[in-house]
PDB file of C-alpha atoms in Angstrom:
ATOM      1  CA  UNK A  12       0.000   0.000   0.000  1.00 95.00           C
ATOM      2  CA  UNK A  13       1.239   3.747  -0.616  1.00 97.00           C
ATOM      3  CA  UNK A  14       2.605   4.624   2.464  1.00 96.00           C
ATOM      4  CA  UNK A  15       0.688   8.219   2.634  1.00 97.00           C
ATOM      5  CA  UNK A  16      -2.444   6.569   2.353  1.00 97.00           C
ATOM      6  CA  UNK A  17      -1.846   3.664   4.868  1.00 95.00           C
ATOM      7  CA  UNK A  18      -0.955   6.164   8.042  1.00 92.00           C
ATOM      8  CA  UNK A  19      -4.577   7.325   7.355  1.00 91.00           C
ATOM      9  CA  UNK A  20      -6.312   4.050   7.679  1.00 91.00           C
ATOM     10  CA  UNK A  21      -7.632   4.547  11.673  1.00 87.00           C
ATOM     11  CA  UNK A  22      -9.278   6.992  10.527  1.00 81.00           C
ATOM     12  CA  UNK A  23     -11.879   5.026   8.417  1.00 81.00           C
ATOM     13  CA  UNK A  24     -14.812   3.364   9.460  1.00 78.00           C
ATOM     14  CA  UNK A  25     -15.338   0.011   9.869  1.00 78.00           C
ATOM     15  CA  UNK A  26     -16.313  -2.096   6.269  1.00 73.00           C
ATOM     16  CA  UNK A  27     -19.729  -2.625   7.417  1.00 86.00           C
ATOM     17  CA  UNK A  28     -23.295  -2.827   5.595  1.00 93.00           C
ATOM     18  CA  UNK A  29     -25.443  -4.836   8.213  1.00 91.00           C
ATOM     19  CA  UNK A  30     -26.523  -1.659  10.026  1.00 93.00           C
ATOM     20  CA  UNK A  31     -27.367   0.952   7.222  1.00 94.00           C
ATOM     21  CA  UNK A  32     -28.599   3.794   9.015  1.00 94.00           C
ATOM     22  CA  UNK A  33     -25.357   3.369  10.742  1.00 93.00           C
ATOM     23  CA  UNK A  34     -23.215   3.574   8.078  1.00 93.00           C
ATOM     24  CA  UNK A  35     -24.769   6.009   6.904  1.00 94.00           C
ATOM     25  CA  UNK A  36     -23.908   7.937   9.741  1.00 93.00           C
ATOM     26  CA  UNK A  37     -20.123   6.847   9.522  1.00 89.00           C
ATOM     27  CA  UNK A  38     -20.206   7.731   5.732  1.00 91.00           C
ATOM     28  CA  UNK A  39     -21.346  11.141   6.401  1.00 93.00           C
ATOM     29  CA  UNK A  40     -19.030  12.011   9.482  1.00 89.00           C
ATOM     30  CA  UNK A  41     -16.129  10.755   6.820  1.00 85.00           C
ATOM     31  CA  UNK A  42     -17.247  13.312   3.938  1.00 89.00           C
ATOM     32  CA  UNK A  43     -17.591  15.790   6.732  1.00 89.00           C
ATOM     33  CA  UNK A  44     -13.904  15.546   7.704  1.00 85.00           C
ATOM     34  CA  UNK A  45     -12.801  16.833   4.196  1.00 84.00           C
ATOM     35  CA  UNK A  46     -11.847  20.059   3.612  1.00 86.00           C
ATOM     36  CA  UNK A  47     -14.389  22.257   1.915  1.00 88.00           C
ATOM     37  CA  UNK A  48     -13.526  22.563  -1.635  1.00 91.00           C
ATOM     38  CA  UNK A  49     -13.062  26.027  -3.211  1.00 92.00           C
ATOM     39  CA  UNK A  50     -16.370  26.785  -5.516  1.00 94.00           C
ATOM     40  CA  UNK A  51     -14.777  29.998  -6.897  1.00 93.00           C
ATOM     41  CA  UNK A  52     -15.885  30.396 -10.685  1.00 94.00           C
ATOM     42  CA  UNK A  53     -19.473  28.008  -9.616  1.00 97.00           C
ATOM     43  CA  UNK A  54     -22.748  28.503  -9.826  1.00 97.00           C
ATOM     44  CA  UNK A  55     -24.288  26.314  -7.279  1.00 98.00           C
ATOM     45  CA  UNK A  56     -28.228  25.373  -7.641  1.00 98.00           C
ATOM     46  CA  UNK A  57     -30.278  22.983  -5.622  1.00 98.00           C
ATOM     47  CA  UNK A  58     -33.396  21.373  -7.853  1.00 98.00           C
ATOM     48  CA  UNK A  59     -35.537  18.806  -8.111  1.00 98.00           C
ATOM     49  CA  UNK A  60     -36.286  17.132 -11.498  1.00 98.00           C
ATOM     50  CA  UNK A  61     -40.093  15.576 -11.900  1.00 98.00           C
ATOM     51  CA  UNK A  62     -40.473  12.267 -12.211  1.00 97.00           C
ATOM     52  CA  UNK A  63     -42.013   9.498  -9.927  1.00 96.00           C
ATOM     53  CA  UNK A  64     -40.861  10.290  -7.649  1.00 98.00           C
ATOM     54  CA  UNK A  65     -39.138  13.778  -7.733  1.00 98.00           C
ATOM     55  CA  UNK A  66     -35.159  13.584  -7.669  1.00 98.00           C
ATOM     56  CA  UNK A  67     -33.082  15.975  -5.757  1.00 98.00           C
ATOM     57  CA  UNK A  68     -29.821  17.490  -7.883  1.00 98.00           C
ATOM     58  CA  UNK A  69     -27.761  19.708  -7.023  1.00 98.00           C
ATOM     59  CA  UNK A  70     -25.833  21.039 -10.585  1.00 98.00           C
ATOM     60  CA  UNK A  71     -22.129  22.806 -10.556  1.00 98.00           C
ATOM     61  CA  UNK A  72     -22.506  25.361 -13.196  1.00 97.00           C
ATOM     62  CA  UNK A  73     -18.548  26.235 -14.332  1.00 96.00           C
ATOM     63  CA  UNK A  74     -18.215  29.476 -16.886  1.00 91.00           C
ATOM     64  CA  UNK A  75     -18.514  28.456 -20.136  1.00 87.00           C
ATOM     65  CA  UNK A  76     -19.609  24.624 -20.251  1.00 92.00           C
ATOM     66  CA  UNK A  77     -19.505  23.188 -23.291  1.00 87.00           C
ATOM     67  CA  UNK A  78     -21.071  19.383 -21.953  1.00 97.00           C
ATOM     68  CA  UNK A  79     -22.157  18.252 -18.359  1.00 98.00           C
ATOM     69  CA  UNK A  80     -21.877  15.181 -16.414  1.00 98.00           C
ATOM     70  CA  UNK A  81     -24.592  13.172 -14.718  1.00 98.00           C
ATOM     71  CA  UNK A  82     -22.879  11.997 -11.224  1.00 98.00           C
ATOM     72  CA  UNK A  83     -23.679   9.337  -9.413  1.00 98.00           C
ATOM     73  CA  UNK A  84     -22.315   9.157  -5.411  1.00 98.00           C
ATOM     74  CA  UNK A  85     -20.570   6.097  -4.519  1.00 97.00           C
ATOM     75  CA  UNK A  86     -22.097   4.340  -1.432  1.00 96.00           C
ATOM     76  CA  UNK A  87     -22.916   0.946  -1.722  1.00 97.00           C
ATOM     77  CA  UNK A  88     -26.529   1.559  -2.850  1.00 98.00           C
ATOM     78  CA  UNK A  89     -26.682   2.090   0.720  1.00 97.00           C
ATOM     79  CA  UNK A  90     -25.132   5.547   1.582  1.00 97.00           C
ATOM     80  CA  UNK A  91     -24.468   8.782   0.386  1.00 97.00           C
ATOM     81  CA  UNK A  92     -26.521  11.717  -0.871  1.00 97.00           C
ATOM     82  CA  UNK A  93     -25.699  15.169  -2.539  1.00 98.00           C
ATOM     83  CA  UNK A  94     -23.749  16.555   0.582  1.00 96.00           C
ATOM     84  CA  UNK A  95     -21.706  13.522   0.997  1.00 96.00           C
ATOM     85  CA  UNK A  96     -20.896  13.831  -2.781  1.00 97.00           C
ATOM     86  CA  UNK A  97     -20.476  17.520  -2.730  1.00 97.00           C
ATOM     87  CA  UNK A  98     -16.461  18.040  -2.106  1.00 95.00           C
ATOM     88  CA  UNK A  99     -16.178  15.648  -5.245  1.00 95.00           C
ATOM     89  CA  UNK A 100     -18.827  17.150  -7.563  1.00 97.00           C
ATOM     90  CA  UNK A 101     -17.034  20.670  -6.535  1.00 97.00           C
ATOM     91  CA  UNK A 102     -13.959  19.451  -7.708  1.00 96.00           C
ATOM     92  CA  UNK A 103     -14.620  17.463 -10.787  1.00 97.00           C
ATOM     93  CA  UNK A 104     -16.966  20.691 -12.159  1.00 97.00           C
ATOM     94  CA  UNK A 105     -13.949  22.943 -11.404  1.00 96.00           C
ATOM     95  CA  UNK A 106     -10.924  20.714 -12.770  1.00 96.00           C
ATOM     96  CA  UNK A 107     -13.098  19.682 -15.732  1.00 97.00           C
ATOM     97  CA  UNK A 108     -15.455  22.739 -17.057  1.00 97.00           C
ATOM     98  CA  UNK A 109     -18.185  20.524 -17.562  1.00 97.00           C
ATOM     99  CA  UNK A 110     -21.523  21.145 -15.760  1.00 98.00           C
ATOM    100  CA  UNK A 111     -22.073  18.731 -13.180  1.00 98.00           C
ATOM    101  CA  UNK A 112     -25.329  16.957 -12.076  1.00 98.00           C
ATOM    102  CA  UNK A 113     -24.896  15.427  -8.668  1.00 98.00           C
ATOM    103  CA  UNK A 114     -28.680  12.994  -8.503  1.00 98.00           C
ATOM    104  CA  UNK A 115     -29.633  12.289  -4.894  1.00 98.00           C
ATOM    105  CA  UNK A 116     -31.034   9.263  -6.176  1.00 98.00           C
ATOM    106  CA  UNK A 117     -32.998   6.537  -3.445  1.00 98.00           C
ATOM    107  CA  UNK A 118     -31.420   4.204  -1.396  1.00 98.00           C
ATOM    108  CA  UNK A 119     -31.498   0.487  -0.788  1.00 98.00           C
ATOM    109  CA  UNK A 120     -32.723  -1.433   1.141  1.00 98.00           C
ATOM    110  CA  UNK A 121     -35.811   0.963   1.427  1.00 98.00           C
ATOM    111  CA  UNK A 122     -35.836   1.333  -2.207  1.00 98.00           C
ATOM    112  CA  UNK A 123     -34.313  -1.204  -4.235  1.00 98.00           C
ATOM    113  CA  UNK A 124     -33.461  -2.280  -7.479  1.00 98.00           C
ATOM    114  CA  UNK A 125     -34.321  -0.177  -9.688  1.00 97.00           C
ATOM    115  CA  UNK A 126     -35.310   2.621  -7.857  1.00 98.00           C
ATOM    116  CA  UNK A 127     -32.014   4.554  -7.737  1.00 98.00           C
ATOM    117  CA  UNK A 128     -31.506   3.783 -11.649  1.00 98.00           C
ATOM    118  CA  UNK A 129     -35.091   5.066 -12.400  1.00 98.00           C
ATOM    119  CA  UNK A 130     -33.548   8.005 -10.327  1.00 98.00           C
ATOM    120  CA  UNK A 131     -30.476   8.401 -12.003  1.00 98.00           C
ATOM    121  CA  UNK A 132     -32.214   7.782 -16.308  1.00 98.00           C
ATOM    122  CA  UNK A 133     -35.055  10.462 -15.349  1.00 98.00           C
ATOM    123  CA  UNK A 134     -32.086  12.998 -14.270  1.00 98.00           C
ATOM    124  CA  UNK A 135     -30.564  12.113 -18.034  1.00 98.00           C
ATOM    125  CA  UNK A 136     -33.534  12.332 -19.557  1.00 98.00           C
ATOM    126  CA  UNK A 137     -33.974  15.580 -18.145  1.00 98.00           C
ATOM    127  CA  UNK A 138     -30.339  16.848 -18.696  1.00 98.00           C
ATOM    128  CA  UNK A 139     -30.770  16.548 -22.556  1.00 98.00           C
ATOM    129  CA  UNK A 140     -34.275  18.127 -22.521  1.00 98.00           C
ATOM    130  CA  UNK A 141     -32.797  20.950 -20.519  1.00 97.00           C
ATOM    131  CA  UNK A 142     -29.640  20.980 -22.743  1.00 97.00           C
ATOM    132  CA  UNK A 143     -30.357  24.678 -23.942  1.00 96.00           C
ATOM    133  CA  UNK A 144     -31.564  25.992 -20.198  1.00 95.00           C
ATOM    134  CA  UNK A 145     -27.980  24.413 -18.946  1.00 96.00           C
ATOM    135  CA  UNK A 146     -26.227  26.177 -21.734  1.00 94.00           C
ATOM    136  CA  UNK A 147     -24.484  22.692 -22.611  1.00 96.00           C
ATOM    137  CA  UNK A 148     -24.718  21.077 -26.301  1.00 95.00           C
ATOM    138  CA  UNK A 149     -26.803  18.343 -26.149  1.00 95.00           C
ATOM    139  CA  UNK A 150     -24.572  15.900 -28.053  1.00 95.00           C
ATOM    140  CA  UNK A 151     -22.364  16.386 -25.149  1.00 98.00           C
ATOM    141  CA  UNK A 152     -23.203  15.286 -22.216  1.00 98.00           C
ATOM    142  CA  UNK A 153     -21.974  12.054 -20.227  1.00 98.00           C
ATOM    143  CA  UNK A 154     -22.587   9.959 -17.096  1.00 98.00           C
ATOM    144  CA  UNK A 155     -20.122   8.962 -14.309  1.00 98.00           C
ATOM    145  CA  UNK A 156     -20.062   7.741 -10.892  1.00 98.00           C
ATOM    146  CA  UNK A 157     -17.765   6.252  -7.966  1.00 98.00           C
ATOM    147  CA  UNK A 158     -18.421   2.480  -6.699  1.00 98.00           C
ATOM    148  CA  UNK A 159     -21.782   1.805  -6.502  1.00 98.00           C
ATOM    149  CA  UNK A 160     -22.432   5.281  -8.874  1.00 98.00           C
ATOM    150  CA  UNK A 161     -20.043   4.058 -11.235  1.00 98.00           C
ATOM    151  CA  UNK A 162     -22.295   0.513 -11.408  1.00 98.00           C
ATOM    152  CA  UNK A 163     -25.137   3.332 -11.609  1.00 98.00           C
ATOM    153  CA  UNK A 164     -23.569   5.225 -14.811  1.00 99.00           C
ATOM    154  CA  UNK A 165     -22.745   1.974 -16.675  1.00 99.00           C
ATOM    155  CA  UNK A 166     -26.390   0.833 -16.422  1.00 98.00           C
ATOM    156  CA  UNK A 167     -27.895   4.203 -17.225  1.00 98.00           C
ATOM    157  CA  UNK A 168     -25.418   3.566 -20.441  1.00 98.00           C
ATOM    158  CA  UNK A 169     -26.752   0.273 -20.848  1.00 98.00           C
ATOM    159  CA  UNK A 170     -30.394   1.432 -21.207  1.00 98.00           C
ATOM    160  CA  UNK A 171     -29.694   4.618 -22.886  1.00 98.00           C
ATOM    161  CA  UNK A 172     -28.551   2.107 -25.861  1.00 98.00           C
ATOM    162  CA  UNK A 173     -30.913  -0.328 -25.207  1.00 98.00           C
ATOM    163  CA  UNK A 174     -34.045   2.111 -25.524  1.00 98.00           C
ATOM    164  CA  UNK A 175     -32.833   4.465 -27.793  1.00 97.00           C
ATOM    165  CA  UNK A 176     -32.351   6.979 -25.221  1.00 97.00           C
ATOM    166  CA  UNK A 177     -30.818  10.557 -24.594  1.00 97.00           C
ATOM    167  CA  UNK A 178     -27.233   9.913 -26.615  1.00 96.00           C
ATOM    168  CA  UNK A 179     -24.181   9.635 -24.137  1.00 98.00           C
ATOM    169  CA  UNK A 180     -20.961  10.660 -25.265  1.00 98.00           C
ATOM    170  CA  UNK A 181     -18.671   9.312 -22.579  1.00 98.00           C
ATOM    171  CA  UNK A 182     -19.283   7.043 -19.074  1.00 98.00           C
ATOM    172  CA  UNK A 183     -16.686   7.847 -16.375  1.00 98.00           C
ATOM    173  CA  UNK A 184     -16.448   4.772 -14.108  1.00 98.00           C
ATOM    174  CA  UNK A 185     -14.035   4.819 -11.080  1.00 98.00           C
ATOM    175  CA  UNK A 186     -13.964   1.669  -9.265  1.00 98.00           C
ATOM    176  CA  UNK A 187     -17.353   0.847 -10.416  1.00 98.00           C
ATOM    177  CA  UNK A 188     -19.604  -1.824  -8.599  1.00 98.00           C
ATOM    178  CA  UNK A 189     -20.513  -4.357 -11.473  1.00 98.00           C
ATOM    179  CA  UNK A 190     -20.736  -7.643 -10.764  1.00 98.00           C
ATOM    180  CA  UNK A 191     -23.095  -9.413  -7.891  1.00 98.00           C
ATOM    181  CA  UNK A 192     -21.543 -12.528  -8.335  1.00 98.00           C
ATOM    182  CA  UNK A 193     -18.481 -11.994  -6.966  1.00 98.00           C
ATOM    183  CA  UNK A 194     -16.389 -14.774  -8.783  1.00 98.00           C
ATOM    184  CA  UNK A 195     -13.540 -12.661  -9.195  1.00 98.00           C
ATOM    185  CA  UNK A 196      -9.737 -13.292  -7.622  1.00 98.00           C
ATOM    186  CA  UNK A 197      -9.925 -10.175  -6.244  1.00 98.00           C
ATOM    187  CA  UNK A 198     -13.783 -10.435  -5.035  1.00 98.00           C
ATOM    188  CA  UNK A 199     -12.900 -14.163  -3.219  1.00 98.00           C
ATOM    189  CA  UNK A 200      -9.672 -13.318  -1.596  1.00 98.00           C
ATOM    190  CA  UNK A 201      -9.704  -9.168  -0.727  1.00 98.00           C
ATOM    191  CA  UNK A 202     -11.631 -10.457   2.739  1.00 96.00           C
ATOM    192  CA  UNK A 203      -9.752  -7.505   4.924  1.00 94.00           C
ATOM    193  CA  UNK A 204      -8.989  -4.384   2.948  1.00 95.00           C
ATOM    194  CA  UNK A 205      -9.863  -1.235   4.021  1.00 93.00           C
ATOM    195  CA  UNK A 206     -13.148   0.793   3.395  1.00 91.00           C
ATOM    196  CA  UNK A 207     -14.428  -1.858   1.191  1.00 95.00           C
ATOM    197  CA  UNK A 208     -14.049  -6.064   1.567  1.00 96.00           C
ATOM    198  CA  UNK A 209     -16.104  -8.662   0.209  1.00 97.00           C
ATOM    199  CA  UNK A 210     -18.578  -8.936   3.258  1.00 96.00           C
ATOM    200  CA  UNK A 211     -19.153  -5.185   2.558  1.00 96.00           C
ATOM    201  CA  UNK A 212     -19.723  -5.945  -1.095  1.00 97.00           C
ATOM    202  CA  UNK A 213     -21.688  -8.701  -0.492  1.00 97.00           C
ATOM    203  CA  UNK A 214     -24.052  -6.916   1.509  1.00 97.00           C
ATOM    204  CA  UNK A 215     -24.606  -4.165  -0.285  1.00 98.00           C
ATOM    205  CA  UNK A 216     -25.632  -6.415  -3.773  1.00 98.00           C
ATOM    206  CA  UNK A 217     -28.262  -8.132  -1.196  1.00 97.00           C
ATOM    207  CA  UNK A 218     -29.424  -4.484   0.181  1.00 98.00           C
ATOM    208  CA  UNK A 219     -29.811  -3.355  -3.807  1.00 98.00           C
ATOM    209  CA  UNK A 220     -31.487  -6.145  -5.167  1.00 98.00           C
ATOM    210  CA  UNK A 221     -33.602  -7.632  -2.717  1.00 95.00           C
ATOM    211  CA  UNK A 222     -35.511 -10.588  -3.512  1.00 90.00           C
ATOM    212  CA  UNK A 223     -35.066  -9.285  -7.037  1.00 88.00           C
ATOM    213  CA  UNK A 224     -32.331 -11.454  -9.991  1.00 92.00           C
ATOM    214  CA  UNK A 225     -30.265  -9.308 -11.034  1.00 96.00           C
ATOM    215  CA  UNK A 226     -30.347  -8.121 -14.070  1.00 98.00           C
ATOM    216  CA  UNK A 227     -27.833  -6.896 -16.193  1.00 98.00           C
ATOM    217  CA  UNK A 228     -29.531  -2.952 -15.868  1.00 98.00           C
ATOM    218  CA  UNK A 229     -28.701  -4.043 -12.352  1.00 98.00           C
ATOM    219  CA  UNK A 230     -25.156  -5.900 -12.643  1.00 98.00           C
ATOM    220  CA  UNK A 231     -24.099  -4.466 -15.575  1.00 98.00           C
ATOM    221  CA  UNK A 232     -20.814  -7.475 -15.559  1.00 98.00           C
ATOM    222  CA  UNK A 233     -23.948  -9.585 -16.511  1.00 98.00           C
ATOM    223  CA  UNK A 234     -24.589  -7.956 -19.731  1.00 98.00           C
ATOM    224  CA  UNK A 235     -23.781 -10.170 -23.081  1.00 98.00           C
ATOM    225  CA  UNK A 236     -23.641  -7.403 -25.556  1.00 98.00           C
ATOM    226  CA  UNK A 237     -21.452  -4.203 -24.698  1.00 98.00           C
ATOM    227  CA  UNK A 238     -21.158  -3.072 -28.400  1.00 98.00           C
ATOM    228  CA  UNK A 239     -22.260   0.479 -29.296  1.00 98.00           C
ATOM    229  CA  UNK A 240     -22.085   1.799 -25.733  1.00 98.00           C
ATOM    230  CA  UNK A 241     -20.163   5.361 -25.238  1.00 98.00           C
ATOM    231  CA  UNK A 242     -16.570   5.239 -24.806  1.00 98.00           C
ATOM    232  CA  UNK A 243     -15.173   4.801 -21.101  1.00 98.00           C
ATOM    233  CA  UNK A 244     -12.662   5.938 -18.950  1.00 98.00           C
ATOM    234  CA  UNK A 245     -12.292   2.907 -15.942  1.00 98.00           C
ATOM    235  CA  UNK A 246     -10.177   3.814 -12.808  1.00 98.00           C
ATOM    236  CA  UNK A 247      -9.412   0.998 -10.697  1.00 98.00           C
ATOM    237  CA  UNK A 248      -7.476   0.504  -7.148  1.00 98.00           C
ATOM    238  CA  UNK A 249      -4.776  -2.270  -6.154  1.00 98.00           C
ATOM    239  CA  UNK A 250      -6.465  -3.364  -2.691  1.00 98.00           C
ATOM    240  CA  UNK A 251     -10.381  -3.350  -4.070  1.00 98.00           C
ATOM    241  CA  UNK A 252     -12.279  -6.053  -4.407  1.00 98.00           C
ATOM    242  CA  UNK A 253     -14.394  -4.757  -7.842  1.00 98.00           C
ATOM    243  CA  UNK A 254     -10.845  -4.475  -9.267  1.00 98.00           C
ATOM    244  CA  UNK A 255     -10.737  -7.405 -11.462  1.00 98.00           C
ATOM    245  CA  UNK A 256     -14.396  -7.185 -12.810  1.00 98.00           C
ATOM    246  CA  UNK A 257     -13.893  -3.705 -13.653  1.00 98.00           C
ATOM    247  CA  UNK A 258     -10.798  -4.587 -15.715  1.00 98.00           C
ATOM    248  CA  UNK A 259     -12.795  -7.560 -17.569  1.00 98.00           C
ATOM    249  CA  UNK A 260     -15.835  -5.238 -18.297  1.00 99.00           C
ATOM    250  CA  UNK A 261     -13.022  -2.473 -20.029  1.00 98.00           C
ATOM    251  CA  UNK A 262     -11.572  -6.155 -21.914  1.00 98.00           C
ATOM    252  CA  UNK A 263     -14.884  -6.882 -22.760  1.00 98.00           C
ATOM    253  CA  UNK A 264     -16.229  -3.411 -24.082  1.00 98.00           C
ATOM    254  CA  UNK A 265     -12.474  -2.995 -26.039  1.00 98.00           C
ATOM    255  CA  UNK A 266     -13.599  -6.159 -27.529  1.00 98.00           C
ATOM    256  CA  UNK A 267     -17.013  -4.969 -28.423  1.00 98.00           C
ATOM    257  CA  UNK A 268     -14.930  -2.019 -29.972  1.00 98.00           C
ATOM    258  CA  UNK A 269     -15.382   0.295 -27.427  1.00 98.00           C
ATOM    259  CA  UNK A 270     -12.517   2.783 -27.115  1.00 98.00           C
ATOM    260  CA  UNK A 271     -11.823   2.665 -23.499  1.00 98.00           C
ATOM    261  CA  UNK A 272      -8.944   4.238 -21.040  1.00 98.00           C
ATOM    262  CA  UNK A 273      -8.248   2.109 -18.246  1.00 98.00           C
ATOM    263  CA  UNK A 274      -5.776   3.160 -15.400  1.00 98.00           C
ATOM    264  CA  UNK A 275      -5.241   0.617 -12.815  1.00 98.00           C
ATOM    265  CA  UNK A 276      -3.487   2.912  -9.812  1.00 98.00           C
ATOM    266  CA  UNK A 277      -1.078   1.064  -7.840  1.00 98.00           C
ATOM    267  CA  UNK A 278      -0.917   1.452  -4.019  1.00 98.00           C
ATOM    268  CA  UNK A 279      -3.959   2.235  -3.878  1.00 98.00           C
ATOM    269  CA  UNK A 280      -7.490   1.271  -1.820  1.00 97.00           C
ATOM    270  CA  UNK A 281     -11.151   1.606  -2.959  1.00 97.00           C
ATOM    271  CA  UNK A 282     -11.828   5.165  -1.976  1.00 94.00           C
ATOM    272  CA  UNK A 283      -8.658   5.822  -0.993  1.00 95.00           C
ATOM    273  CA  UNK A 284      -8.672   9.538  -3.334  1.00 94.00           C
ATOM    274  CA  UNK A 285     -10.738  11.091   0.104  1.00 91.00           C
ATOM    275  CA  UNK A 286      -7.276  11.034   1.505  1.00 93.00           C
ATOM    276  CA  UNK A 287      -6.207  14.455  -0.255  1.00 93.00           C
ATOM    277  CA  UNK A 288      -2.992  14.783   0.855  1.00 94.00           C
ATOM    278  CA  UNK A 289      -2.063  11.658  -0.587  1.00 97.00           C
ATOM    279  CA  UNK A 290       0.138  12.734  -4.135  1.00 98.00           C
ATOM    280  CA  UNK A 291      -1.189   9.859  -5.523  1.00 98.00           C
ATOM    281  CA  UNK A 292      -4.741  10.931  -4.838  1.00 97.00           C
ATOM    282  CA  UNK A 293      -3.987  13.935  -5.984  1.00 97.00           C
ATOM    283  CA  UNK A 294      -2.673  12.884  -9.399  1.00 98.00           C
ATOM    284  CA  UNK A 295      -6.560  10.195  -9.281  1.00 98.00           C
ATOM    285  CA  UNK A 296      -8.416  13.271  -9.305  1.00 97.00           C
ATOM    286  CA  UNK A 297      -6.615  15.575 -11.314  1.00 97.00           C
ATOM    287  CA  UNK A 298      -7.006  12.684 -14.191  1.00 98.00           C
ATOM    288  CA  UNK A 299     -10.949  12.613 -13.519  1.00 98.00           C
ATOM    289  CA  UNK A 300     -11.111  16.179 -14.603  1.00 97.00           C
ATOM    290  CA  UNK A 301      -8.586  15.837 -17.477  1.00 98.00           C
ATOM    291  CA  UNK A 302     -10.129  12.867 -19.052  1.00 98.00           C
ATOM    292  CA  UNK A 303     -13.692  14.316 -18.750  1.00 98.00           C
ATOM    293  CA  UNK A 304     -12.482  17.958 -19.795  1.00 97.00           C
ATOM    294  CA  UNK A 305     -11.609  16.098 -23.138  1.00 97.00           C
ATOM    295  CA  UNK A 306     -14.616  14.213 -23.157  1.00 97.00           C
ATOM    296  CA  UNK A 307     -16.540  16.679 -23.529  1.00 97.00           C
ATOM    297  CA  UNK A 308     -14.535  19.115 -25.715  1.00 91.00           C
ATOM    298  CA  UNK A 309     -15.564  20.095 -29.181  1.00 64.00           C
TER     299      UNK A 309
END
């Protein structure tokens, strides 16, 4: 492990998704510790897009956005919500100049499968409608998430294709959460690493889907056909258990003739980029920005 990161490790939680409401407290102290980002050159706006129900955004409005970002918070399914997803939104709409849309989409085990990807395809559906109110190009706009967001982004990509939907120009996935079956190397034996561990992992898939199979618009690993999908950018970690599934679904879509980035980061832990003082944190986050920045450019 990189040594900067592992002298913060006491100061995570404990990998634990029996007790939801309680991790959701421990999630929220841990986004709470951050520093507060700088929002200098933002417009910051609080709405709620209709649909049924209503979803809760809060968008990131840079000076002069050419395309815009539909984010999805990391969390297991289980946690997080447009506070606990604010310091990252901040940072990605400043480093990137794309307009960010951070969905405070529902949460399992209250609201399963598909609840919070109802959430997140109304908030795209609404993005490209609004294209001209956002002052973003229409043809430009993508979807991204961390974890359980960036399972989140590549099923909203999935369905986008699949029902001829709102076209999606990139999908940003960092450490994405795509497989329920857990049959990976790095699924079976990553039993202790921090933040996330396959208990945790295993938990949240039964939180999410309930008594429902999953589906590939829930699992998106489970998908057969990844041809015609945007092109991706995949970030993985070292010491995470969705590290070899998310390096088979970038095989898989190259194979399908996807053009995909994939940048595997040595050192590293799932979620490890909240430690900011960590250089190689820094240099995870500065690449989110860069790679969306020329997503979205002209």
């Amino acid at each position: 492990m990189d040594p900067e990161l592992e002298a913060f490790l006491p100061l995570f939680p404990p990998a634990d998704l029996d007790d939801p409401v309680t991790a959701r407290k421990n999630f929220a102290d841990l986004a709470a510790k951050l520093p507060p980002p700088d929002t200098t050159g933002l417009v910051i706006e609080d709405r709620t897009v209709p649909a049924d129900p209503d979803v809760p955004v809060r968008i990131y409005r840079p000076n002069e956005a050419r395309g815009a970002l539909v984010s999805l918070h990391g969390g297991g399914f289980v946690m997080g919500d447009l506070n606990t997803e604010h310091p990252w939104a901040t940072r990605l709409a400043g480093l990137s100049g794309a307009v960010v849309i951070s969905v405070g989409y529902r949460l399992a085990p209250e609201h399963p499968f598909p609840a919070a990807l109802d959430d997140a395809y109304a908030v795209l559906a609404w993005t490209a409608e609004h294209a001209a109110e956002l002052g973003i190009s229409p043809d430009r706009i993508a979807v991204g998430g961390h974890s359980a967001g960036g399972g989140l982004a590549a099923a909203v990509a999935l369905r986008a294709r699949d029902q001829q939907g709102p076209p999606l120009c990139y999908q940003l996935l960092s450490q994405p959460e795509l497989d329920d079956r857990q049959e990976t190397w790095s699924q079976r034996n990553f039993t202790d690493t921090p933040w996330m561990n396959r208990s945790k992992v295993t938990a949240s898939w039964r939180h999410y889907l309930g008594s429902a199979p999953a589906t590939p618009y829930a699992a998106p690993a489970r998908a057969t056909d990844l041809s015609g999908l945007p092109p991706a950018y995949i970030a993985t970690a070292e010491l995470c258990p969705n590290r070899d599934e998310d390096i088979a679904y970038g095989l898989r879509l190259l194979q399908a003739g996807v053009s995909v980035e994939l940048h595997q980061w040595s050192g590293t832990f799932h979620g490890s980029q909240a430690i900011l003082s960590a250089e190689v944190s820094q240099r995870q986050i500065a690449e989110l920005g860069a790679v969306l920045r020329r997503a979205l450019a002209d």
